[in-house]
mmCIF file of C-alpha atoms in Angstrom:
data_model
loop_
_atom_site.group_PDB
_atom_site.id
_atom_site.type_symbol
_atom_site.label_atom_id
_atom_site.label_comp_id
_atom_site.label_asym_id
_atom_site.label_seq_id
_atom_site.Cartn_x
_atom_site.Cartn_y
_atom_site.Cartn_z
ATOM 1 C CA MET X 261 120.141 112.707 114.483
ATOM 2 C CA LYS X 262 122.259 114.027 117.333
ATOM 3 C CA GLY X 263 119.884 116.895 117.911
ATOM 4 C CA ALA X 264 116.678 115.053 117.089
ATOM 5 C CA ARG X 265 114.214 114.580 119.921
ATOM 6 C CA ARG X 266 111.860 112.435 117.835
ATOM 7 C CA LEU X 267 113.251 109.691 115.578
ATOM 8 C CA THR X 268 111.079 107.334 113.548
ATOM 9 C CA ILE X 269 112.494 104.277 111.791
ATOM 10 C CA LEU X 270 110.582 102.260 109.183
ATOM 11 C CA THR X 271 112.108 98.885 108.303
ATOM 12 C CA GLY X 272 111.519 96.359 105.556
ATOM 13 C CA ALA X 273 112.908 93.064 104.317
ATOM 14 C CA GLY X 274 116.374 94.507 103.704
ATOM 15 C CA VAL X 275 116.987 94.737 107.452
ATOM 16 C CA SER X 276 116.496 90.990 107.920
ATOM 17 C CA ALA X 277 118.329 89.882 104.774
ATOM 18 C CA ALA X 278 121.698 89.539 106.525
ATOM 19 C CA SER X 279 120.058 87.320 109.140
ATOM 20 C CA GLY X 280 119.197 84.841 106.413
ATOM 21 C CA VAL X 281 115.456 85.424 106.407
ATOM 22 C CA PRO X 282 114.260 83.981 103.100
ATOM 23 C CA THR X 283 112.645 86.168 100.521
ATOM 24 C CA PHE X 284 108.890 86.099 100.287
ATOM 25 C CA ARG X 285 108.901 83.801 97.290
ATOM 26 C CA GLY X 286 111.641 81.447 98.448
ATOM 27 C CA ARG X 287 114.194 80.079 96.019
ATOM 28 C CA ASP X 288 113.855 76.345 96.508
ATOM 29 C CA GLY X 289 111.366 73.580 96.915
ATOM 30 C CA LEU X 290 107.658 73.346 96.274
ATOM 31 C CA TRP X 291 106.952 77.049 96.529
ATOM 32 C CA ARG X 292 108.790 77.984 93.340
ATOM 33 C CA ARG X 293 105.635 76.885 91.508
ATOM 34 C CA TYR X 294 103.494 79.445 93.300
ATOM 35 C CA ARG X 295 103.339 83.219 93.347
ATOM 36 C CA PRO X 296 102.966 84.812 96.787
ATOM 37 C CA GLU X 297 99.848 86.496 95.434
ATOM 38 C CA ASP X 298 98.388 83.012 94.947
ATOM 39 C CA LEU X 299 99.022 82.020 98.571
ATOM 40 C CA ALA X 300 98.992 85.124 100.772
ATOM 41 C CA THR X 301 95.372 86.108 100.196
ATOM 42 C CA PRO X 302 92.077 85.443 101.973
ATOM 43 C CA ASP X 303 90.745 83.789 98.797
ATOM 44 C CA ALA X 304 93.695 81.384 98.679
ATOM 45 C CA PHE X 305 93.156 80.439 102.308
ATOM 46 C CA ALA X 306 89.439 79.917 101.759
ATOM 47 C CA ARG X 307 90.178 77.631 98.780
ATOM 48 C CA ASP X 308 92.923 75.547 100.368
ATOM 49 C CA PRO X 309 93.838 76.395 103.976
ATOM 50 C CA ARG X 310 96.131 73.392 104.274
ATOM 51 C CA LEU X 311 98.232 74.462 101.278
ATOM 52 C CA VAL X 312 98.607 77.991 102.640
ATOM 53 C CA TRP X 313 99.492 76.655 106.079
ATOM 54 C CA GLU X 314 102.111 74.308 104.613
ATOM 55 C CA TRP X 315 103.737 77.349 103.020
ATOM 56 C CA TYR X 316 103.707 79.296 106.285
ATOM 57 C CA ALA X 317 104.972 76.294 108.258
ATOM 58 C CA TRP X 318 107.872 76.066 105.784
ATOM 59 C CA ARG X 319 108.620 79.776 106.192
ATOM 60 C CA ARG X 320 108.446 79.504 109.991
ATOM 61 C CA GLU X 321 110.978 76.662 109.990
ATOM 62 C CA LEU X 322 113.408 78.773 107.946
ATOM 63 C CA ILE X 323 112.898 81.922 110.035
ATOM 64 C CA ALA X 324 113.351 79.929 113.258
ATOM 65 C CA THR X 325 117.018 79.419 112.348
ATOM 66 C CA CYS X 326 117.643 83.169 111.926
ATOM 67 C CA ARG X 327 118.977 85.578 114.530
ATOM 68 C CA PRO X 328 119.031 89.400 114.738
ATOM 69 C CA ASN X 329 121.936 91.083 112.954
ATOM 70 C CA ALA X 330 123.828 94.312 113.623
ATOM 71 C CA ALA X 331 121.063 96.428 112.072
ATOM 72 C CA HIS X 332 118.488 94.997 114.471
ATOM 73 C CA ASP X 333 120.852 95.603 117.384
ATOM 74 C CA VAL X 334 121.427 99.276 116.536
ATOM 75 C CA ILE X 335 117.716 99.921 116.056
ATOM 76 C CA ALA X 336 116.949 98.191 119.362
ATOM 77 C CA ALA X 337 119.497 100.393 121.141
ATOM 78 C CA TRP X 338 118.050 103.566 119.595
ATOM 79 C CA SER X 339 114.515 102.468 120.509
ATOM 80 C CA ARG X 340 115.385 102.796 124.200
ATOM 81 C CA ASN X 341 115.340 106.575 123.773
ATOM 82 C CA PRO X 342 111.887 107.950 124.684
ATOM 83 C CA GLY X 343 111.463 109.831 121.405
ATOM 84 C CA CYS X 344 112.204 106.871 119.112
ATOM 85 C CA ARG X 345 109.492 104.903 117.329
ATOM 86 C CA VAL X 346 110.108 101.793 115.214
ATOM 87 C CA LEU X 347 107.688 100.629 112.520
ATOM 88 C CA THR X 348 108.311 97.412 110.597
ATOM 89 C CA GLN X 349 106.803 95.671 107.607
ATOM 90 C CA ASN X 350 108.620 92.466 108.556
ATOM 91 C CA VAL X 351 106.740 89.528 110.071
ATOM 92 C CA ASP X 352 109.784 87.629 111.393
ATOM 93 C CA ASP X 353 109.870 89.239 114.880
ATOM 94 C CA LEU X 354 113.670 89.654 114.780
ATOM 95 C CA HIS X 355 113.217 93.206 116.046
ATOM 96 C CA LEU X 356 111.522 91.772 119.131
ATOM 97 C CA GLN X 357 114.336 89.250 119.596
ATOM 98 C CA ALA X 358 116.814 92.129 119.502
ATOM 99 C CA GLY X 359 114.880 93.908 122.256
ATOM 100 C CA THR X 360 113.240 96.734 120.303
ATOM 101 C CA TYR X 361 110.924 98.869 122.430
ATOM 102 C CA GLU X 362 107.373 99.852 121.406
ATOM 103 C CA LEU X 363 107.567 98.092 118.047
ATOM 104 C CA VAL X 364 104.676 98.570 115.615
ATOM 105 C CA ARG X 365 104.406 95.416 113.485
ATOM 106 C CA MET X 366 102.395 96.798 110.608
ATOM 107 C CA HIS X 367 102.007 93.474 108.790
ATOM 108 C CA GLY X 368 101.644 91.199 111.820
ATOM 109 C CA SER X 369 103.772 88.188 112.743
ATOM 110 C CA VAL X 370 104.211 84.642 111.450
ATOM 111 C CA TRP X 371 104.535 83.616 115.103
ATOM 112 C CA GLU X 372 100.980 84.629 115.954
ATOM 113 C CA LEU X 373 97.643 83.128 114.922
ATOM 114 C CA SER X 374 94.041 84.316 114.893
ATOM 115 C CA CYS X 375 90.658 82.724 114.242
ATOM 116 C CA TRP X 376 89.661 82.470 110.580
ATOM 117 C CA GLU X 377 85.987 82.608 111.549
ATOM 118 C CA ARG X 378 86.668 85.645 113.760
ATOM 119 C CA CYS X 379 85.083 84.307 116.932
ATOM 120 C CA ALA X 380 85.097 87.048 119.580
ATOM 121 C CA PRO X 381 88.101 85.879 121.646
ATOM 122 C CA GLY X 382 89.915 84.587 118.549
ATOM 123 C CA THR X 383 90.199 88.008 116.929
ATOM 124 C CA THR X 384 92.989 88.786 119.404
ATOM 125 C CA PRO X 385 96.136 87.051 118.056
ATOM 126 C CA TRP X 386 97.807 84.435 120.221
ATOM 127 C CA ARG X 387 101.441 83.320 120.232
ATOM 128 C CA ASP X 388 102.376 79.980 118.646
ATOM 129 C CA THR X 389 106.076 79.272 118.124
ATOM 130 C CA ARG X 390 105.894 75.526 117.442
ATOM 131 C CA VAL X 391 108.430 74.317 114.888
ATOM 132 C CA PRO X 392 107.563 72.152 113.132
ATOM 133 C CA MET X 393 103.828 72.670 113.205
ATOM 134 C CA THR X 394 101.660 69.563 113.360
ATOM 135 C CA ASN X 395 98.054 68.830 112.465
ATOM 136 C CA LEU X 396 97.762 71.459 109.752
ATOM 137 C CA PRO X 397 95.752 73.587 109.597
ATOM 138 C CA PRO X 398 95.853 74.463 113.319
ATOM 139 C CA ARG X 399 92.662 75.166 115.224
ATOM 140 C CA CYS X 400 91.389 78.123 117.209
ATOM 141 C CA PRO X 401 91.595 77.189 120.911
ATOM 142 C CA HIS X 402 88.449 79.192 121.599
ATOM 143 C CA CYS X 403 85.950 77.834 119.076
ATOM 144 C CA GLY X 404 87.698 74.924 117.324
ATOM 145 C CA CYS X 405 87.510 76.478 113.854
ATOM 146 C CA ILE X 406 90.532 76.842 111.587
ATOM 147 C CA ALA X 407 93.193 79.329 112.668
ATOM 148 C CA ARG X 408 95.082 81.553 110.243
ATOM 149 C CA PRO X 409 98.465 83.292 110.386
ATOM 150 C CA ALA X 410 98.013 86.685 112.064
ATOM 151 C CA VAL X 411 99.592 88.537 109.161
ATOM 152 C CA VAL X 412 98.220 91.084 106.716
ATOM 153 C CA TRP X 413 97.504 89.421 103.394
ATOM 154 C CA PHE X 414 97.158 91.002 99.962
ATOM 155 C CA GLY X 415 93.825 92.770 99.789
ATOM 156 C CA GLU X 416 93.489 93.153 103.562
ATOM 157 C CA ALA X 417 93.575 96.371 105.539
ATOM 158 C CA LEU X 418 96.111 96.982 108.273
ATOM 159 C CA ARG X 419 94.835 97.029 111.827
ATOM 160 C CA ALA X 420 93.459 100.460 112.663
ATOM 161 C CA GLN X 421 95.617 100.802 115.770
ATOM 162 C CA ASP X 422 98.775 100.104 113.754
ATOM 163 C CA VAL X 423 97.840 102.666 111.112
ATOM 164 C CA ASP X 424 97.127 105.218 113.825
ATOM 165 C CA ALA X 425 100.474 104.535 115.513
ATOM 166 C CA ALA X 426 102.312 104.852 112.198
ATOM 167 C CA VAL X 427 100.594 108.121 111.338
ATOM 168 C CA ARG X 428 101.451 109.553 114.757
ATOM 169 C CA ALA X 429 105.061 108.491 114.247
ATOM 170 C CA THR X 430 105.367 110.686 111.138
ATOM 171 C CA ALA X 431 105.331 113.706 113.461
ATOM 172 C CA CYS X 432 109.073 113.504 114.057
ATOM 173 C CA ASP X 433 112.356 115.334 113.566
ATOM 174 C CA VAL X 434 114.064 112.557 111.596
ATOM 175 C CA PHE X 435 112.363 109.819 109.563
ATOM 176 C CA LEU X 436 114.627 106.962 108.488
ATOM 177 C CA THR X 437 113.428 104.292 106.054
ATOM 178 C CA VAL X 438 115.646 101.197 106.014
ATOM 179 C CA GLY X 439 115.544 98.218 103.672
ATOM 180 C CA THR X 440 112.071 98.878 102.305
ATOM 181 C CA SER X 441 110.926 98.570 98.706
ATOM 182 C CA ALA X 442 108.795 101.731 99.078
ATOM 183 C CA LEU X 443 106.156 99.964 96.991
ATOM 184 C CA VAL X 444 103.707 98.701 99.610
ATOM 185 C CA TYR X 445 101.165 101.192 100.915
ATOM 186 C CA PRO X 446 100.272 102.655 103.315
ATOM 187 C CA ALA X 447 103.822 102.183 104.666
ATOM 188 C CA ALA X 448 105.394 103.603 101.503
ATOM 189 C CA GLY X 449 103.595 106.900 102.002
ATOM 190 C CA LEU X 450 104.830 107.507 105.541
ATOM 191 C CA VAL X 451 108.157 109.048 104.534
ATOM 192 C CA HIS X 452 106.311 111.590 102.369
ATOM 193 C CA ASP X 453 103.965 112.428 105.245
ATOM 194 C CA ALA X 454 106.924 112.917 107.575
ATOM 195 C CA ARG X 455 108.691 115.256 105.156
ATOM 196 C CA GLN X 456 105.542 117.325 104.694
ATOM 197 C CA GLN X 457 105.532 117.822 108.461
ATOM 198 C CA GLY X 458 109.107 119.103 108.422
ATOM 199 C CA ALA X 459 111.084 115.961 109.235
ATOM 200 C CA PHE X 460 114.537 115.306 107.808
ATOM 201 C CA THR X 461 114.090 112.155 105.716
ATOM 202 C CA ALA X 462 116.716 109.570 104.808
ATOM 203 C CA GLU X 463 116.771 106.184 103.138
ATOM 204 C CA ILE X 464 119.149 103.230 103.497
ATOM 205 C CA ASN X 465 118.849 100.606 100.792
ATOM 206 C CA LEU X 466 120.954 98.527 98.459
ATOM 207 C CA GLU X 467 119.439 100.243 95.428
ATOM 208 C CA ASP X 468 117.163 103.088 94.448
ATOM 209 C CA THR X 469 113.480 102.846 95.333
ATOM 210 C CA PRO X 470 110.504 105.091 94.541
ATOM 211 C CA ALA X 471 111.307 106.915 97.798
ATOM 212 C CA SER X 472 114.900 107.738 96.830
ATOM 213 C CA ALA X 473 114.026 110.897 94.928
ATOM 214 C CA ALA X 474 111.728 112.103 97.706
ATOM 215 C CA VAL X 475 114.124 111.860 100.660
ATOM 216 C CA GLU X 476 116.827 114.368 101.515
ATOM 217 C CA LEU X 477 119.534 111.728 101.887
ATOM 218 C CA ALA X 478 119.734 108.319 100.185
ATOM 219 C CA LEU X 479 122.511 105.966 101.279
ATOM 220 C CA HIS X 480 123.253 102.911 99.158
ATOM 221 C CA GLY X 481 124.470 99.904 101.110
ATOM 222 C CA SER X 482 123.430 97.211 103.536
ATOM 223 C CA ALA X 483 121.608 98.114 106.725
ATOM 224 C CA GLU X 484 123.865 95.932 108.859
ATOM 225 C CA GLN X 485 126.896 97.968 107.738
ATOM 226 C CA ILE X 486 125.497 101.500 107.499
ATOM 227 C CA LEU X 487 123.503 101.609 110.748
ATOM 228 C CA PRO X 488 126.454 100.605 112.986
ATOM 229 C CA ALA X 489 128.595 103.187 111.171
ATOM 230 C CA ILE X 490 126.012 105.881 111.939
ATOM 231 C CA ALA X 491 125.768 104.722 115.546
ATOM 232 C CA ARG X 492 129.528 105.101 115.977
ATOM 233 C CA LEU X 493 129.283 108.755 114.901
ATOM 234 C CA LEU X 494 126.543 109.663 117.363
#
């Protein structure tokens, strides 16, 4: 990393775990009776938008109490270098709170909304940080139709500009995947693409993932401990 001019970092849920961001399923309350696949889909929203919004409002209230941890801080500091690119699968925006530059949020943000009916101005997400949310489901300020969370649901494609940015980021000297399950595509394939282009690839995770055998270095441990240790050596 000392000699790398181009560094790409891909982050997943493991980076935000130490901040207290709840897991996708949640451990308590109403949502134990539901699978995420039954809520985070366009079909689920079409069937019962209020139910889906109640789930997201609950998640937003929990995430609102969380703050960036040491892993976010190190990544934010590295992102200030011109050759660094940060891609995240997380929707909590803790990377933004930490001050990360040029962040590509591949799966969107729970703090942004878009129009469910896709009215022309409503296709561009708008910021909404109200906690708690009232009058669920919220409405599109442009056309008055129901608004949806501006996140990527199961069965939906990523935004083309985010995919393009991620693909460009695989042309790097070092590709570091941190706290990802390496199960969700297309993000899971990026480390393989980077290695095929000659990048040194490394993984930081608490346990083995499908990417562990493909990278040149796999470090087992928490992101908030390993990343500061690496930063001290640079």
